[in-house]
Structures are given as structure tokens and as C-alpha cells.
Amino acid sequence: MNQESQKRVFAAAAAIGTAATGWGLWHLFSQYQKERSRSYRYLVEHSQVLQTAKGPIEVSISGSGPPVLVVHGAAGGYDQGKIKSEEFDGITSISVSRPGSLRTPLSTGRSPAEQADAMAALLDVLEIDKTIFIGTSMGGLVGLFFALNHPQRCKGLVLISAVNAPLPLYVSPLAILSPLMADDFLPWTVMNTKNLLRVRPDLRKQLSSQPEKLELIDQLLHTAYPTSMRLSGLVNDGFQVDHLEPLPLENIHVPTLVIHGTKDEVVPFSQGVQSASRISGADFIPIFEGTHYCALTHHEVTFPAIKDFIAEVHQST
């Protein structure tokens, strides 16, 4: 093959490579657009927005029986509270989107105290006098304010990996990353179970032989997407937790169940210990080797405990 022929072959190969890359990117972006549209459609179809005295609140209500308010953590929405909700039969599950997430505007309540007030206003609209409050992570912080400021509306409190003090890492500066998450494409490409397990070998070790739990983690990651619909709440959560004042946990006098993983990498285990020791009569379930996702990775322990707690509280009131 002469030099001219070699040039033509290399040029053709380069053109084919460019075309293949372009087709691959087009295929990836097309898939992203379809999944994004499907996510938006699902989220709207499976919830409703109620007007309260504090502002609009998005809810998804299912089941029948005594009411239980389910409140998600950072970068979540009502869909996070519905994971494995079928296991909690015999209750009316009221899963909410906190302010700044999905269709609940941030104006409904920025601080955890304001969000607790919004939850009370939601109960007014639903004509519910009292409820058990289940809060995960930042949702647990809202639950603490709900029990402190609206004790007459709180039958019981379940705190899962819950925040009650500033975190070791100052998180407000993470807001500078928000432009990267605002159009949903980058989060869509990187937020999946496979990537999570690459950076979390502890989770990979725990779940390698438990595919049903891997599926739950996958569902949890999907409740952070579309990111743009949860971004203002995520940024606000970072600011609120960084500026959190000490809480008078001793003033909480409602039945309380605390669940916290000993290896929680987001909210230190010591915060769970603090909630359990300072809230009068609180029950504590430490999850050995459990991470921030311990409610799902150890659901064979956590879910029955929560169900028993709900039944016990409702029977005693």
C-alpha cells in the first residue's frame, strides 16, 4: 500500500470513528430525553398538589387506616417515601415532597421549623388531627421540629439516619456545583448503582449477594432524578444544616424510634446516639455496619421495627 492509499485508509477510519462516536452520543442523548420525559410524566401522574395555609405541598396518598406522614431526605421527593411502601399495609401513607423538591415550591418553607409548620398546615387541609411522622435524614430534622413545635399533632416520631446538628463537612459551598446538575443530563449519566458501588466498596461487599437490595438502592438513586426538580431544595438543605442551632431534644416527649447506621458516612452515628439518649424514652436500633442507606440495606431489620412501632403507638392512643 503506497503512502497515498494509507492516507485514504486513515482518513476513512477517522471518519468512521467520528461517525460512530457521534451516533453513540446521539443515541445516549435520545435515551436521556426519553427517560427524562418518562420521569416527569410519572411524577406528575402519581401525586397531587394541595393548597395549604403555608403554601402548595405535593403529596401522594395511599392505603387506608391510621395516618402516617412520610418525609424524605435531601435531593428527594414524595417518590422517595414510597419505596417499599406496600410493606406498610393497614395505614394511610402520606408521602410528601418537602419545599424545593418536585412540585412543592421552596417558598412553602425554607427552614426546618417552617417546613414543620407546613406539615401541620397539610394536616389541616387533610383534616387529620394527629399523625406519626417518619423522617429520613433531613426529613428527620423536620420531624424533630414537628415534635417540638407541634407536639399536639405528633403521635409518634421515627428518625431514620436523621440530622440533628451541623455535619462535619461544611456543605453550603456545594451549591457552586448546581449549574452542573441543573439540566439533568450529567446527573443522569453518573447517578446509577454501578457507579455508586465503584466508589463505595463497603456497599458492594454488603450487597453483592443480595440482588433485591441492589434493586432498592437503584430505586433510591432514581428518587434524586430529575435533579433539576429537586435542586433548590438540595441547596437550601445545605445552607440550613450548616446554620443549624442546638436543638432542645430533651423537650420532645412523644414516642420515638431512632434508627441509625454505625457506619453512616453522611450523618455521623453520634447524631443518632444523641437523639436516642436525649429524647425521653426513645427506642434505639443501631444498625451494625449500616451506612446512610441502612433503612434499605437492612430492611429485614428496619421495616419490621417501624411496623411494630406504628402498631404500638396506634394501639396506645
PDB file of C-alpha atoms in Angstrom:
ATOM      1  CA  MET A   1       0.000   0.000   0.000  1.00  0.00           C
ATOM      2  CA  ASN A   2       1.519   3.325  -1.051  1.00  0.00           C
ATOM      3  CA  GLN A   3       1.559   6.428   1.102  1.00  0.00           C
ATOM      4  CA  GLU A   4      -1.461   7.987  -0.632  1.00  0.00           C
ATOM      5  CA  SER A   5      -3.519   4.856  -0.085  1.00  0.00           C
ATOM      6  CA  GLN A   6      -2.533   4.789   3.569  1.00  0.00           C
ATOM      7  CA  LYS A   7      -3.716   8.385   3.967  1.00  0.00           C
ATOM      8  CA  ARG A   8      -7.069   7.499   2.420  1.00  0.00           C
ATOM      9  CA  VAL A   9      -7.439   4.480   4.740  1.00  0.00           C
ATOM     10  CA  PHE A  10      -6.580   6.553   7.836  1.00  0.00           C
ATOM     11  CA  ALA A  11      -8.974   9.309   6.737  1.00  0.00           C
ATOM     12  CA  ALA A  12     -11.758   6.773   6.193  1.00  0.00           C
ATOM     13  CA  ALA A  13     -11.086   5.172   9.578  1.00  0.00           C
ATOM     14  CA  ALA A  14     -11.153   8.578  11.275  1.00  0.00           C
ATOM     15  CA  ALA A  15     -14.431   9.445   9.556  1.00  0.00           C
ATOM     16  CA  ILE A  16     -15.951   6.129  10.615  1.00  0.00           C
ATOM     17  CA  GLY A  17     -14.729   6.663  14.203  1.00  0.00           C
ATOM     18  CA  THR A  18     -16.164  10.167  14.283  1.00  0.00           C
ATOM     19  CA  ALA A  19     -19.469   8.960  12.881  1.00  0.00           C
ATOM     20  CA  ALA A  20     -19.615   6.103  15.405  1.00  0.00           C
ATOM     21  CA  THR A  21     -18.872   8.475  18.266  1.00  0.00           C
ATOM     22  CA  GLY A  22     -21.481  10.907  17.030  1.00  0.00           C
ATOM     23  CA  TRP A  23     -24.066   8.149  16.684  1.00  0.00           C
ATOM     24  CA  GLY A  24     -23.240   6.894  20.169  1.00  0.00           C
ATOM     25  CA  LEU A  25     -23.681  10.350  21.680  1.00  0.00           C
ATOM     26  CA  TRP A  26     -26.915  10.882  19.769  1.00  0.00           C
ATOM     27  CA  HIS A  27     -28.227   7.518  20.979  1.00  0.00           C
ATOM     28  CA  LEU A  28     -27.241   8.353  24.578  1.00  0.00           C
ATOM     29  CA  PHE A  29     -28.890  11.779  24.453  1.00  0.00           C
ATOM     30  CA  SER A  30     -32.018  10.323  22.841  1.00  0.00           C
ATOM     31  CA  GLN A  31     -32.269   7.749  25.627  1.00  0.00           C
ATOM     32  CA  TYR A  32     -31.785  10.504  28.211  1.00  0.00           C
ATOM     33  CA  GLN A  33     -34.595  12.600  26.723  1.00  0.00           C
ATOM     34  CA  LYS A  34     -36.996   9.642  26.724  1.00  0.00           C
ATOM     35  CA  GLU A  35     -36.218   8.709  30.324  1.00  0.00           C
ATOM     36  CA  ARG A  36     -36.430  12.324  31.452  1.00  0.00           C
ATOM     37  CA  SER A  37     -39.859  12.733  29.847  1.00  0.00           C
ATOM     38  CA  ARG A  38     -40.999   9.433  31.352  1.00  0.00           C
ATOM     39  CA  SER A  39     -39.816  10.521  34.809  1.00  0.00           C
ATOM     40  CA  TYR A  40     -41.624  13.854  34.603  1.00  0.00           C
ATOM     41  CA  ARG A  41     -44.815  12.168  33.464  1.00  0.00           C
ATOM     42  CA  TYR A  42     -44.689   9.551  36.225  1.00  0.00           C
ATOM     43  CA  LEU A  43     -44.038  12.103  38.964  1.00  0.00           C
ATOM     44  CA  VAL A  44     -46.975  14.283  37.933  1.00  0.00           C
ATOM     45  CA  GLU A  45     -49.368  11.382  37.456  1.00  0.00           C
ATOM     46  CA  HIS A  46     -48.762   9.832  40.875  1.00  0.00           C
ATOM     47  CA  SER A  47     -49.205  12.855  43.117  1.00  0.00           C
ATOM     48  CA  GLN A  48     -51.348  15.901  43.746  1.00  0.00           C
ATOM     49  CA  VAL A  49     -50.590  19.436  44.890  1.00  0.00           C
ATOM     50  CA  LEU A  50     -52.658  20.671  47.826  1.00  0.00           C
ATOM     51  CA  GLN A  51     -53.005  24.334  48.789  1.00  0.00           C
ATOM     52  CA  THR A  52     -52.275  24.921  52.470  1.00  0.00           C
ATOM     53  CA  ALA A  53     -52.035  27.978  54.685  1.00  0.00           C
ATOM     54  CA  LYS A  54     -48.244  27.830  54.285  1.00  0.00           C
ATOM     55  CA  GLY A  55     -48.228  27.265  50.535  1.00  0.00           C
ATOM     56  CA  PRO A  56     -48.585  24.427  47.996  1.00  0.00           C
ATOM     57  CA  ILE A  57     -47.460  20.945  49.083  1.00  0.00           C
ATOM     58  CA  GLU A  58     -47.183  17.929  46.818  1.00  0.00           C
ATOM     59  CA  VAL A  59     -48.407  14.654  48.299  1.00  0.00           C
ATOM     60  CA  SER A  60     -49.041  11.078  47.308  1.00  0.00           C
ATOM     61  CA  ILE A  61     -51.598   9.309  49.497  1.00  0.00           C
ATOM     62  CA  SER A  62     -52.133   5.564  49.505  1.00  0.00           C
ATOM     63  CA  GLY A  63     -53.590   2.845  51.691  1.00  0.00           C
ATOM     64  CA  SER A  64     -56.213   3.029  54.397  1.00  0.00           C
ATOM     65  CA  GLY A  65     -56.007   3.157  58.151  1.00  0.00           C
ATOM     66  CA  PRO A  66     -54.315   5.444  60.670  1.00  0.00           C
ATOM     67  CA  PRO A  67     -52.327   8.267  59.011  1.00  0.00           C
ATOM     68  CA  VAL A  68     -48.536   8.235  58.770  1.00  0.00           C
ATOM     69  CA  LEU A  69     -46.618  11.211  57.360  1.00  0.00           C
ATOM     70  CA  VAL A  70     -43.506  10.156  55.404  1.00  0.00           C
ATOM     71  CA  VAL A  71     -40.900  12.882  54.818  1.00  0.00           C
ATOM     72  CA  HIS A  72     -37.824  12.423  52.619  1.00  0.00           C
ATOM     73  CA  GLY A  73     -34.202  13.489  52.853  1.00  0.00           C
ATOM     74  CA  ALA A  74     -32.084  15.803  50.705  1.00  0.00           C
ATOM     75  CA  ALA A  75     -32.472  15.616  46.915  1.00  0.00           C
ATOM     76  CA  GLY A  76     -35.600  13.514  47.289  1.00  0.00           C
ATOM     77  CA  GLY A  77     -39.317  13.919  46.829  1.00  0.00           C
ATOM     78  CA  TYR A  78     -42.558  12.131  47.586  1.00  0.00           C
ATOM     79  CA  ASP A  79     -41.322   9.227  45.442  1.00  0.00           C
ATOM     80  CA  GLN A  80     -38.527   8.531  47.929  1.00  0.00           C
ATOM     81  CA  GLY A  81     -41.081   7.965  50.667  1.00  0.00           C
ATOM     82  CA  LYS A  82     -42.969   5.451  48.547  1.00  0.00           C
ATOM     83  CA  ILE A  83     -40.100   2.948  48.212  1.00  0.00           C
ATOM     84  CA  LYS A  84     -41.331  -0.397  49.568  1.00  0.00           C
ATOM     85  CA  SER A  85     -44.465   1.357  50.859  1.00  0.00           C
ATOM     86  CA  GLU A  86     -46.504  -1.747  50.032  1.00  0.00           C
ATOM     87  CA  GLU A  87     -44.957  -3.410  53.081  1.00  0.00           C
ATOM     88  CA  PHE A  88     -46.729  -0.955  55.360  1.00  0.00           C
ATOM     89  CA  ASP A  89     -50.300  -2.144  54.962  1.00  0.00           C
ATOM     90  CA  GLY A  90     -53.041  -1.061  57.348  1.00  0.00           C
ATOM     91  CA  ILE A  91     -52.071   2.623  57.320  1.00  0.00           C
ATOM     92  CA  THR A  92     -52.747   5.711  55.248  1.00  0.00           C
ATOM     93  CA  SER A  93     -49.327   6.660  53.939  1.00  0.00           C
ATOM     94  CA  ILE A  94     -48.969  10.379  53.204  1.00  0.00           C
ATOM     95  CA  SER A  95     -45.706  10.839  51.334  1.00  0.00           C
ATOM     96  CA  VAL A  96     -44.769  14.481  50.791  1.00  0.00           C
ATOM     97  CA  SER A  97     -42.321  16.496  48.735  1.00  0.00           C
ATOM     98  CA  ARG A  98     -40.538  18.933  51.029  1.00  0.00           C
ATOM     99  CA  PRO A  99     -40.181  22.571  49.924  1.00  0.00           C
ATOM    100  CA  GLY A 100     -37.809  22.907  46.995  1.00  0.00           C
ATOM    101  CA  SER A 101     -38.443  19.354  45.801  1.00  0.00           C
ATOM    102  CA  LEU A 102     -40.581  18.400  42.787  1.00  0.00           C
ATOM    103  CA  ARG A 103     -43.809  20.435  42.838  1.00  0.00           C
ATOM    104  CA  THR A 104     -43.541  21.896  46.348  1.00  0.00           C
ATOM    105  CA  PRO A 105     -42.005  25.382  45.975  1.00  0.00           C
ATOM    106  CA  LEU A 106     -39.249  26.478  48.319  1.00  0.00           C
ATOM    107  CA  SER A 107     -41.428  29.411  49.370  1.00  0.00           C
ATOM    108  CA  THR A 108     -43.629  26.973  51.322  1.00  0.00           C
ATOM    109  CA  GLY A 109     -40.866  26.776  53.941  1.00  0.00           C
ATOM    110  CA  ARG A 110     -37.114  27.239  53.936  1.00  0.00           C
ATOM    111  CA  SER A 111     -36.044  26.442  57.482  1.00  0.00           C
ATOM    112  CA  PRO A 112     -36.747  23.064  59.133  1.00  0.00           C
ATOM    113  CA  ALA A 113     -39.074  24.855  61.556  1.00  0.00           C
ATOM    114  CA  GLU A 114     -41.016  26.415  58.674  1.00  0.00           C
ATOM    115  CA  GLN A 115     -41.220  23.048  56.954  1.00  0.00           C
ATOM    116  CA  ALA A 116     -42.581  21.519  60.159  1.00  0.00           C
ATOM    117  CA  ASP A 117     -45.215  24.279  60.207  1.00  0.00           C
ATOM    118  CA  ALA A 118     -46.046  23.399  56.599  1.00  0.00           C
ATOM    119  CA  MET A 119     -46.568  19.748  57.574  1.00  0.00           C
ATOM    120  CA  ALA A 120     -49.015  20.876  60.267  1.00  0.00           C
ATOM    121  CA  ALA A 121     -50.818  23.030  57.692  1.00  0.00           C
ATOM    122  CA  LEU A 122     -51.031  19.991  55.420  1.00  0.00           C
ATOM    123  CA  LEU A 123     -52.703  18.014  58.199  1.00  0.00           C
ATOM    124  CA  ASP A 124     -55.251  20.826  58.500  1.00  0.00           C
ATOM    125  CA  VAL A 125     -56.152  20.505  54.825  1.00  0.00           C
ATOM    126  CA  LEU A 126     -56.399  16.711  55.130  1.00  0.00           C
ATOM    127  CA  GLU A 127     -58.495  17.115  58.298  1.00  0.00           C
ATOM    128  CA  ILE A 128     -56.094  14.963  60.293  1.00  0.00           C
ATOM    129  CA  ASP A 129     -55.697  15.755  63.958  1.00  0.00           C
ATOM    130  CA  LYS A 130     -52.553  13.743  64.779  1.00  0.00           C
ATOM    131  CA  THR A 131     -50.115  11.552  62.880  1.00  0.00           C
ATOM    132  CA  ILE A 132     -46.970   9.509  63.217  1.00  0.00           C
ATOM    133  CA  PHE A 133     -44.086  11.283  61.497  1.00  0.00           C
ATOM    134  CA  ILE A 134     -41.420   9.214  59.690  1.00  0.00           C
ATOM    135  CA  GLY A 135     -38.441  11.337  58.659  1.00  0.00           C
ATOM    136  CA  THR A 136     -35.263  10.271  56.888  1.00  0.00           C
ATOM    137  CA  SER A 137     -32.037  12.313  57.045  1.00  0.00           C
ATOM    138  CA  MET A 138     -33.068  15.976  56.568  1.00  0.00           C
ATOM    139  CA  GLY A 139     -36.678  14.841  56.770  1.00  0.00           C
ATOM    140  CA  GLY A 140     -35.857  13.601  60.268  1.00  0.00           C
ATOM    141  CA  LEU A 141     -34.662  17.085  61.181  1.00  0.00           C
ATOM    142  CA  VAL A 142     -38.054  18.428  60.098  1.00  0.00           C
ATOM    143  CA  GLY A 143     -39.608  15.706  62.249  1.00  0.00           C
ATOM    144  CA  LEU A 144     -37.711  16.934  65.299  1.00  0.00           C
ATOM    145  CA  PHE A 145     -39.104  20.444  64.796  1.00  0.00           C
ATOM    146  CA  PHE A 146     -42.566  18.963  64.215  1.00  0.00           C
ATOM    147  CA  ALA A 147     -42.409  17.129  67.556  1.00  0.00           C
ATOM    148  CA  LEU A 148     -41.011  20.219  69.308  1.00  0.00           C
ATOM    149  CA  ASN A 149     -43.336  22.856  67.846  1.00  0.00           C
ATOM    150  CA  HIS A 150     -46.478  20.795  67.166  1.00  0.00           C
ATOM    151  CA  PRO A 151     -46.497  18.099  69.868  1.00  0.00           C
ATOM    152  CA  GLN A 152     -50.288  18.026  69.856  1.00  0.00           C
ATOM    153  CA  ARG A 153     -50.201  16.894  66.205  1.00  0.00           C
ATOM    154  CA  CYS A 154     -47.453  14.274  66.634  1.00  0.00           C
ATOM    155  CA  LYS A 155     -48.481  10.794  67.814  1.00  0.00           C
ATOM    156  CA  GLY A 156     -45.013   9.394  67.346  1.00  0.00           C
ATOM    157  CA  LEU A 157     -41.707  10.042  65.636  1.00  0.00           C
ATOM    158  CA  VAL A 158     -39.473   7.733  63.591  1.00  0.00           C
ATOM    159  CA  LEU A 159     -35.981   9.092  62.885  1.00  0.00           C
ATOM    160  CA  ILE A 160     -34.007   7.270  60.181  1.00  0.00           C
ATOM    161  CA  SER A 161     -30.387   8.388  59.683  1.00  0.00           C
ATOM    162  CA  ALA A 162     -31.665  11.744  60.909  1.00  0.00           C
ATOM    163  CA  VAL A 163     -29.815  15.051  61.145  1.00  0.00           C
ATOM    164  CA  ASN A 164     -29.950  16.898  64.471  1.00  0.00           C
ATOM    165  CA  ALA A 165     -26.799  19.058  64.286  1.00  0.00           C
ATOM    166  CA  PRO A 166     -24.423  20.524  61.689  1.00  0.00           C
ATOM    167  CA  LEU A 167     -22.484  17.900  59.742  1.00  0.00           C
ATOM    168  CA  PRO A 168     -18.685  17.521  59.983  1.00  0.00           C
ATOM    169  CA  LEU A 169     -18.342  18.778  56.417  1.00  0.00           C
ATOM    170  CA  TYR A 170     -19.482  22.335  55.666  1.00  0.00           C
ATOM    171  CA  VAL A 171     -21.860  21.661  52.776  1.00  0.00           C
ATOM    172  CA  SER A 172     -23.118  25.087  51.653  1.00  0.00           C
ATOM    173  CA  PRO A 173     -20.220  25.548  49.167  1.00  0.00           C
ATOM    174  CA  LEU A 174     -21.511  22.552  47.225  1.00  0.00           C
ATOM    175  CA  ALA A 175     -24.083  24.977  45.789  1.00  0.00           C
ATOM    176  CA  ILE A 176     -21.439  26.048  43.267  1.00  0.00           C
ATOM    177  CA  LEU A 177     -21.929  22.647  41.594  1.00  0.00           C
ATOM    178  CA  SER A 178     -25.624  23.311  40.993  1.00  0.00           C
ATOM    179  CA  PRO A 179     -25.150  24.502  37.376  1.00  0.00           C
ATOM    180  CA  LEU A 180     -23.776  21.051  36.553  1.00  0.00           C
ATOM    181  CA  MET A 181     -26.973  19.451  37.845  1.00  0.00           C
ATOM    182  CA  ALA A 182     -29.481  21.938  36.530  1.00  0.00           C
ATOM    183  CA  ASP A 183     -30.024  20.405  33.077  1.00  0.00           C
ATOM    184  CA  ASP A 184     -30.319  16.784  34.356  1.00  0.00           C
ATOM    185  CA  PHE A 185     -28.040  15.243  31.712  1.00  0.00           C
ATOM    186  CA  LEU A 186     -24.852  14.929  33.758  1.00  0.00           C
ATOM    187  CA  PRO A 187     -26.619  13.503  36.844  1.00  0.00           C
ATOM    188  CA  TRP A 188     -28.472  11.065  34.576  1.00  0.00           C
ATOM    189  CA  THR A 189     -25.208   9.736  33.160  1.00  0.00           C
ATOM    190  CA  VAL A 190     -23.444   9.221  36.505  1.00  0.00           C
ATOM    191  CA  MET A 191     -26.198   8.517  39.052  1.00  0.00           C
ATOM    192  CA  ASN A 192     -26.597   4.759  38.924  1.00  0.00           C
ATOM    193  CA  THR A 193     -25.983   1.821  41.215  1.00  0.00           C
ATOM    194  CA  LYS A 194     -22.947   0.609  39.273  1.00  0.00           C
ATOM    195  CA  ASN A 195     -21.110   3.910  39.754  1.00  0.00           C
ATOM    196  CA  LEU A 196     -22.146   4.101  43.400  1.00  0.00           C
ATOM    197  CA  LEU A 197     -20.699   0.671  44.118  1.00  0.00           C
ATOM    198  CA  ARG A 198     -17.438   1.640  42.414  1.00  0.00           C
ATOM    199  CA  VAL A 199     -16.864   4.408  44.952  1.00  0.00           C
ATOM    200  CA  ARG A 200     -18.489   2.557  47.861  1.00  0.00           C
ATOM    201  CA  PRO A 201     -16.783  -0.844  48.207  1.00  0.00           C
ATOM    202  CA  ASP A 202     -18.416  -1.244  51.624  1.00  0.00           C
ATOM    203  CA  LEU A 203     -21.841  -1.242  49.975  1.00  0.00           C
ATOM    204  CA  ARG A 204     -20.637  -3.572  47.255  1.00  0.00           C
ATOM    205  CA  LYS A 205     -19.454  -6.011  49.898  1.00  0.00           C
ATOM    206  CA  GLN A 206     -22.753  -5.819  51.790  1.00  0.00           C
ATOM    207  CA  LEU A 207     -24.999  -6.215  48.768  1.00  0.00           C
ATOM    208  CA  SER A 208     -23.051  -8.382  46.327  1.00  0.00           C
ATOM    209  CA  SER A 209     -25.132 -11.467  47.135  1.00  0.00           C
ATOM    210  CA  GLN A 210     -28.434  -9.644  47.679  1.00  0.00           C
ATOM    211  CA  PRO A 211     -29.821  -8.503  44.313  1.00  0.00           C
ATOM    212  CA  GLU A 212     -33.165  -7.465  45.823  1.00  0.00           C
ATOM    213  CA  LYS A 213     -31.357  -4.894  47.970  1.00  0.00           C
ATOM    214  CA  LEU A 214     -29.366  -3.653  44.994  1.00  0.00           C
ATOM    215  CA  GLU A 215     -32.709  -3.007  43.335  1.00  0.00           C
ATOM    216  CA  LEU A 216     -33.806  -0.927  46.340  1.00  0.00           C
ATOM    217  CA  ILE A 217     -30.636   1.175  46.158  1.00  0.00           C
ATOM    218  CA  ASP A 218     -31.293   1.655  42.452  1.00  0.00           C
ATOM    219  CA  GLN A 219     -34.811   2.863  43.248  1.00  0.00           C
ATOM    220  CA  LEU A 220     -33.400   5.252  45.844  1.00  0.00           C
ATOM    221  CA  LEU A 221     -30.978   6.770  43.327  1.00  0.00           C
ATOM    222  CA  HIS A 222     -33.850   7.276  40.895  1.00  0.00           C
ATOM    223  CA  THR A 223     -35.623   9.401  43.529  1.00  0.00           C
ATOM    224  CA  ALA A 224     -32.870  12.005  43.123  1.00  0.00           C
ATOM    225  CA  TYR A 225     -33.768  12.403  39.437  1.00  0.00           C
ATOM    226  CA  PRO A 226     -34.717  14.611  37.636  1.00  0.00           C
ATOM    227  CA  THR A 227     -32.223  16.592  39.673  1.00  0.00           C
ATOM    228  CA  SER A 228     -33.415  19.960  38.379  1.00  0.00           C
ATOM    229  CA  MET A 229     -36.778  19.407  40.094  1.00  0.00           C
ATOM    230  CA  ARG A 230     -35.077  18.890  43.461  1.00  0.00           C
ATOM    231  CA  LEU A 231     -32.127  21.248  43.189  1.00  0.00           C
ATOM    232  CA  SER A 232     -33.433  24.301  45.054  1.00  0.00           C
ATOM    233  CA  GLY A 233     -34.370  22.094  47.997  1.00  0.00           C
ATOM    234  CA  LEU A 234     -30.954  20.422  47.983  1.00  0.00           C
ATOM    235  CA  VAL A 235     -29.100  23.743  48.005  1.00  0.00           C
ATOM    236  CA  ASN A 236     -31.383  25.052  50.747  1.00  0.00           C
ATOM    237  CA  ASP A 237     -30.836  21.936  52.857  1.00  0.00           C
ATOM    238  CA  GLY A 238     -27.091  22.523  52.727  1.00  0.00           C
ATOM    239  CA  PHE A 239     -27.489  26.087  53.960  1.00  0.00           C
ATOM    240  CA  GLN A 240     -29.960  25.111  56.696  1.00  0.00           C
ATOM    241  CA  VAL A 241     -27.867  22.309  58.179  1.00  0.00           C
ATOM    242  CA  ASP A 242     -24.707  24.456  58.162  1.00  0.00           C
ATOM    243  CA  HIS A 243     -26.506  27.141  60.187  1.00  0.00           C
ATOM    244  CA  LEU A 244     -28.430  24.831  62.499  1.00  0.00           C
ATOM    245  CA  GLU A 245     -28.636  25.944  66.119  1.00  0.00           C
ATOM    246  CA  PRO A 246     -28.553  23.413  69.008  1.00  0.00           C
ATOM    247  CA  LEU A 247     -31.872  21.633  69.443  1.00  0.00           C
ATOM    248  CA  PRO A 248     -33.572  21.065  72.826  1.00  0.00           C
ATOM    249  CA  LEU A 249     -34.091  17.357  72.189  1.00  0.00           C
ATOM    250  CA  GLU A 250     -34.971  16.870  75.877  1.00  0.00           C
ATOM    251  CA  ASN A 251     -38.206  18.763  75.210  1.00  0.00           C
ATOM    252  CA  ILE A 252     -39.520  16.038  72.894  1.00  0.00           C
ATOM    253  CA  HIS A 253     -41.982  13.862  74.783  1.00  0.00           C
ATOM    254  CA  VAL A 254     -43.646  11.803  72.062  1.00  0.00           C
ATOM    255  CA  PRO A 255     -42.936   8.102  71.451  1.00  0.00           C
ATOM    256  CA  THR A 256     -39.774   7.997  69.338  1.00  0.00           C
ATOM    257  CA  LEU A 257     -37.876   5.329  67.415  1.00  0.00           C
ATOM    258  CA  VAL A 258     -34.317   6.116  66.309  1.00  0.00           C
ATOM    259  CA  ILE A 259     -32.634   4.044  63.564  1.00  0.00           C
ATOM    260  CA  HIS A 260     -29.061   4.858  62.590  1.00  0.00           C
ATOM    261  CA  GLY A 261     -26.187   3.041  60.904  1.00  0.00           C
ATOM    262  CA  THR A 262     -22.908   2.735  62.778  1.00  0.00           C
ATOM    263  CA  LYS A 263     -21.006   3.491  59.549  1.00  0.00           C
ATOM    264  CA  ASP A 264     -23.204   6.341  58.317  1.00  0.00           C
ATOM    265  CA  GLU A 265     -20.882   8.421  56.123  1.00  0.00           C
ATOM    266  CA  VAL A 266     -23.287  11.369  55.750  1.00  0.00           C
ATOM    267  CA  VAL A 267     -24.880  11.887  59.164  1.00  0.00           C
ATOM    268  CA  PRO A 268     -22.495  10.621  61.875  1.00  0.00           C
ATOM    269  CA  PHE A 269     -23.678   7.763  64.065  1.00  0.00           C
ATOM    270  CA  SER A 270     -23.084  10.040  67.049  1.00  0.00           C
ATOM    271  CA  GLN A 271     -26.102  12.112  65.987  1.00  0.00           C
ATOM    272  CA  GLY A 272     -28.307   9.034  66.221  1.00  0.00           C
ATOM    273  CA  VAL A 273     -26.870   8.321  69.656  1.00  0.00           C
ATOM    274  CA  GLN A 274     -27.634  11.903  70.695  1.00  0.00           C
ATOM    275  CA  SER A 275     -31.258  11.687  69.563  1.00  0.00           C
ATOM    276  CA  ALA A 276     -31.765   8.355  71.293  1.00  0.00           C
ATOM    277  CA  SER A 277     -30.126   9.426  74.564  1.00  0.00           C
ATOM    278  CA  ARG A 278     -31.642  12.883  74.873  1.00  0.00           C
ATOM    279  CA  ILE A 279     -35.232  12.202  73.751  1.00  0.00           C
ATOM    280  CA  SER A 280     -37.056  10.815  76.758  1.00  0.00           C
ATOM    281  CA  GLY A 281     -37.972   7.148  76.384  1.00  0.00           C
ATOM    282  CA  ALA A 282     -36.714   6.844  72.815  1.00  0.00           C
ATOM    283  CA  ASP A 283     -36.112   3.373  71.415  1.00  0.00           C
ATOM    284  CA  PHE A 284     -32.805   2.962  69.591  1.00  0.00           C
ATOM    285  CA  ILE A 285     -31.895   0.484  66.870  1.00  0.00           C
ATOM    286  CA  PRO A 286     -28.239   0.879  65.867  1.00  0.00           C
ATOM    287  CA  ILE A 287     -27.569  -0.875  62.560  1.00  0.00           C
ATOM    288  CA  PHE A 288     -24.139  -2.511  62.774  1.00  0.00           C
ATOM    289  CA  GLU A 289     -22.032  -1.617  59.718  1.00  0.00           C
ATOM    290  CA  GLY A 290     -25.055   0.247  58.342  1.00  0.00           C
ATOM    291  CA  THR A 291     -24.489   3.269  56.090  1.00  0.00           C
ATOM    292  CA  HIS A 292     -26.738   6.242  55.395  1.00  0.00           C
ATOM    293  CA  TYR A 293     -28.863   3.812  53.372  1.00  0.00           C
ATOM    294  CA  CYS A 294     -29.310   1.393  56.276  1.00  0.00           C
ATOM    295  CA  ALA A 295     -33.105   1.533  56.161  1.00  0.00           C
ATOM    296  CA  LEU A 296     -32.941  -0.241  52.789  1.00  0.00           C
ATOM    297  CA  THR A 297     -29.749  -2.290  53.051  1.00  0.00           C
ATOM    298  CA  HIS A 298     -31.005  -3.762  56.328  1.00  0.00           C
ATOM    299  CA  HIS A 299     -34.736  -3.587  55.656  1.00  0.00           C
ATOM    300  CA  GLU A 300     -35.258  -7.053  57.142  1.00  0.00           C
ATOM    301  CA  VAL A 301     -34.465  -5.358  60.487  1.00  0.00           C
ATOM    302  CA  THR A 302     -35.647  -1.782  59.995  1.00  0.00           C
ATOM    303  CA  PHE A 303     -39.019  -2.309  58.319  1.00  0.00           C
ATOM    304  CA  PRO A 304     -40.441  -4.759  60.891  1.00  0.00           C
ATOM    305  CA  ALA A 305     -39.236  -2.446  63.671  1.00  0.00           C
ATOM    306  CA  ILE A 306     -41.013   0.515  62.088  1.00  0.00           C
ATOM    307  CA  LYS A 307     -44.192  -1.512  61.537  1.00  0.00           C
ATOM    308  CA  ASP A 308     -44.181  -2.695  65.155  1.00  0.00           C
ATOM    309  CA  PHE A 309     -43.603   0.868  66.372  1.00  0.00           C
ATOM    310  CA  ILE A 310     -46.513   2.191  64.302  1.00  0.00           C
ATOM    311  CA  ALA A 311     -48.829  -0.549  65.575  1.00  0.00           C
ATOM    312  CA  GLU A 312     -47.792   0.000  69.190  1.00  0.00           C
ATOM    313  CA  VAL A 313     -48.300   3.775  69.026  1.00  0.00           C
ATOM    314  CA  HIS A 314     -51.699   3.486  67.400  1.00  0.00           C
ATOM    315  CA  GLN A 315     -52.841   0.885  69.914  1.00  0.00           C
ATOM    316  CA  SER A 316     -51.774   3.042  72.848  1.00  0.00           C
ATOM    317  CA  THR A 317     -53.542   6.237  71.700  1.00  0.00           C
TER     318      THR A 317
END
